[in-house]
C-alpha positions as semicolon CSV with decimal commas, in nm:
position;residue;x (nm);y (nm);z (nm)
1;X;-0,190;-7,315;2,959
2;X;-0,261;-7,477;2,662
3;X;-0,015;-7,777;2,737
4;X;-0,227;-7,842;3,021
5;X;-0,559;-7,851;2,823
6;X;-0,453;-8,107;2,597
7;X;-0,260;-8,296;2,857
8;X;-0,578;-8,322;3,018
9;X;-0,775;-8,423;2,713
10;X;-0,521;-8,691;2,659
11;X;-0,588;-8,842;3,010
12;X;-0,920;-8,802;3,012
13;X;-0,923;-8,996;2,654
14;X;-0,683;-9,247;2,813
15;X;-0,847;-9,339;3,085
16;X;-1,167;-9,378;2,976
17;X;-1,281;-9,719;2,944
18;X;-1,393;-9,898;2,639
19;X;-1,690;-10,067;2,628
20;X;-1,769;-10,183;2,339
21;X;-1,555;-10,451;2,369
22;X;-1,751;-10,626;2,564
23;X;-1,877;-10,907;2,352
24;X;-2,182;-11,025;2,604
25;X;-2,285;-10,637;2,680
26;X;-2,633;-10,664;2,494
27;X;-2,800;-10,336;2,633
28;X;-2,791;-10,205;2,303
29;X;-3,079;-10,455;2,206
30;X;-3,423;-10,374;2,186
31;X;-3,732;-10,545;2,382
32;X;-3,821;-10,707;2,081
33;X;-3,433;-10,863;1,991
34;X;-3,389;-10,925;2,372
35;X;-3,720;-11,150;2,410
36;X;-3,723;-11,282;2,059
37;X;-3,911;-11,625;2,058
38;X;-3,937;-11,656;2,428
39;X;-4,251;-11,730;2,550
40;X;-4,453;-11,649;2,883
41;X;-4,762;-11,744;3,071
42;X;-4,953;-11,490;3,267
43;X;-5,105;-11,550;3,580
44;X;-5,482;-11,626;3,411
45;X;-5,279;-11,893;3,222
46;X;-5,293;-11,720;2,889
47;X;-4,962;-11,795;2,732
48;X;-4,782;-11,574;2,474
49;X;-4,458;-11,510;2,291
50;X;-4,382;-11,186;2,298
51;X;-4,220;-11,186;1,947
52;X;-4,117;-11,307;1,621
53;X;-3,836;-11,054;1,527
54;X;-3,790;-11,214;1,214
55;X;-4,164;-11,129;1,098
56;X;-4,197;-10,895;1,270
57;X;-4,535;-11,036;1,468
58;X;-4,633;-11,182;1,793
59;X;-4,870;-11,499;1,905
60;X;-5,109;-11,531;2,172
61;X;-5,322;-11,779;2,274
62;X;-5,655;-11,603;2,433
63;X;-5,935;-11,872;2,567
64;X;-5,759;-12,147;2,367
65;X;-5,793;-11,954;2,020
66;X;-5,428;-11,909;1,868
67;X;-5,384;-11,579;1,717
68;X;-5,109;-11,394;1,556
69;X;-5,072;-11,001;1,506
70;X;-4,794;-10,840;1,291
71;X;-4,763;-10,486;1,384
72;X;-4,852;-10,229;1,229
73;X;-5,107;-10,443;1,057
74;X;-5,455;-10,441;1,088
75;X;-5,644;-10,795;1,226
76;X;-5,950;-10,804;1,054
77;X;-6,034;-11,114;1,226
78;X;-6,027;-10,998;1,551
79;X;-6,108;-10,597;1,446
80;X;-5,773;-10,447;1,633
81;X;-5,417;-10,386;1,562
82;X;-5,127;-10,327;1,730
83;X;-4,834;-10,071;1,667
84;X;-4,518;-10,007;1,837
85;X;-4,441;-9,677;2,055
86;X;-4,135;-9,759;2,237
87;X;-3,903;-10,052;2,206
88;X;-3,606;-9,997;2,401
89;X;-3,396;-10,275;2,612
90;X;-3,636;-10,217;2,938
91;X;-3,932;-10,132;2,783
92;X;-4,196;-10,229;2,481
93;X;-4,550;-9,983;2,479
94;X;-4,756;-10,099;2,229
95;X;-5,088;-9,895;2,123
96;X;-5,377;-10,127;2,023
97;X;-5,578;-9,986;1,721
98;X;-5,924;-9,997;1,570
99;X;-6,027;-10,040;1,159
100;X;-6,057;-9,617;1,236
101;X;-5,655;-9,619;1,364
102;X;-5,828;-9,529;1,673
103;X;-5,638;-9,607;1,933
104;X;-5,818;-9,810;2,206
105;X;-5,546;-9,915;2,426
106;X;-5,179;-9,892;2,562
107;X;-4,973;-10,148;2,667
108;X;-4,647;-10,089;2,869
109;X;-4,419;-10,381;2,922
110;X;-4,155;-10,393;3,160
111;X;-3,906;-10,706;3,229
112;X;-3,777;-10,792;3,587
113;X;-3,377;-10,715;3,590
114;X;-3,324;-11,105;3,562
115;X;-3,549;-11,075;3,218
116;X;-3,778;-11,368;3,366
117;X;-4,087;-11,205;3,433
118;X;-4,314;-10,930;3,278
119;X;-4,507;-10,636;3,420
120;X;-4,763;-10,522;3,187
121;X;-4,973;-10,184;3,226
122;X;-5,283;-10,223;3,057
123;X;-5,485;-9,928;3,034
124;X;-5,830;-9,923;2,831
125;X;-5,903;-9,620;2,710
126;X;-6,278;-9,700;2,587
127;X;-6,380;-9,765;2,936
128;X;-6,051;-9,598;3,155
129;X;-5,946;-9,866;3,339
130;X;-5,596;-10,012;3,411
131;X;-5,495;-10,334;3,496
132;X;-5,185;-10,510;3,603
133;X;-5,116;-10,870;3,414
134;X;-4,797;-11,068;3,539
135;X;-4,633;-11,325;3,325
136;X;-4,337;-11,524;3,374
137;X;-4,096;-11,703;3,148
138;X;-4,136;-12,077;3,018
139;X;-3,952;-12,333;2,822
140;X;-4,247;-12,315;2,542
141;X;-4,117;-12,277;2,218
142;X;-4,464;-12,219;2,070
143;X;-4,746;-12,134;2,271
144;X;-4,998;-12,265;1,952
145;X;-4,854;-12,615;1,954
């Protein structure tokens, strides 16, 4: 009996296939290293790039003012910050905070399975509303330029 137990394991450790070879799987990347430095441009023509995994930040331009927010870090200059919940390969939630670390309002960011377009949950806590803000992939390098 025990001959066939580990004759068993063996197969079963045989025959199971090794990923990790796989030099182009990237699924172990999160939102932020997937969608470093690529930029989008939602459907009210506000464009943004989603991230600067070096520092650690993110730039939007918002009624043609260019702003930048490192998170975890308090804006003074526009009275909110950002900090991040999840960051996993399909999904980035991001909680927007007051000078209080109230939280005001949740993000939830979901690519397409091609990675060329953005669903984004917005839901306002101050006034409980949601909305629904598309954005799709450019060739910007820099939205602020």
């Amino acid at each position: 009996m025990k001959r066939i137990l580990i004759l068993t394991a063996i197969l079963v450790f045989a025959c199971s296939s090794d990923d990790s070879s796989d030099a182009n799987d990237n699924s172990n990347q999160t939102f932020l290293e997937r969608f470093d430095g690529v930029v989008w441009q939602s459907d009210d023509e506000d464009t943004l790039t989603i991230i600067d995994n070096d520092n650690y930040s993110w730039k939007n331009v918002f009624n043609g003012d260019c702003r930048v927010f490192y998170f975890g870090v308090f804006n003074e200059n526009y009275e909110f910050g950002y900090n991040i919940i999840v960051n996993e390969y399909n999904l980035l939630v991001l909680d927007r905070f007051d000078v209080d670390d109230n939280v005001i309002s949740r993000s939830t960011v979901i690519p397409s399975e091609d990675g060329n377009l953005l669903t984004e949950t917005y839901e306002d806590y101050s006034d409980n509303t949601e909305d629904i803000i598309y954005a799709n992939r450019t060739t910007l390098t820099d939205p602020c330029e």
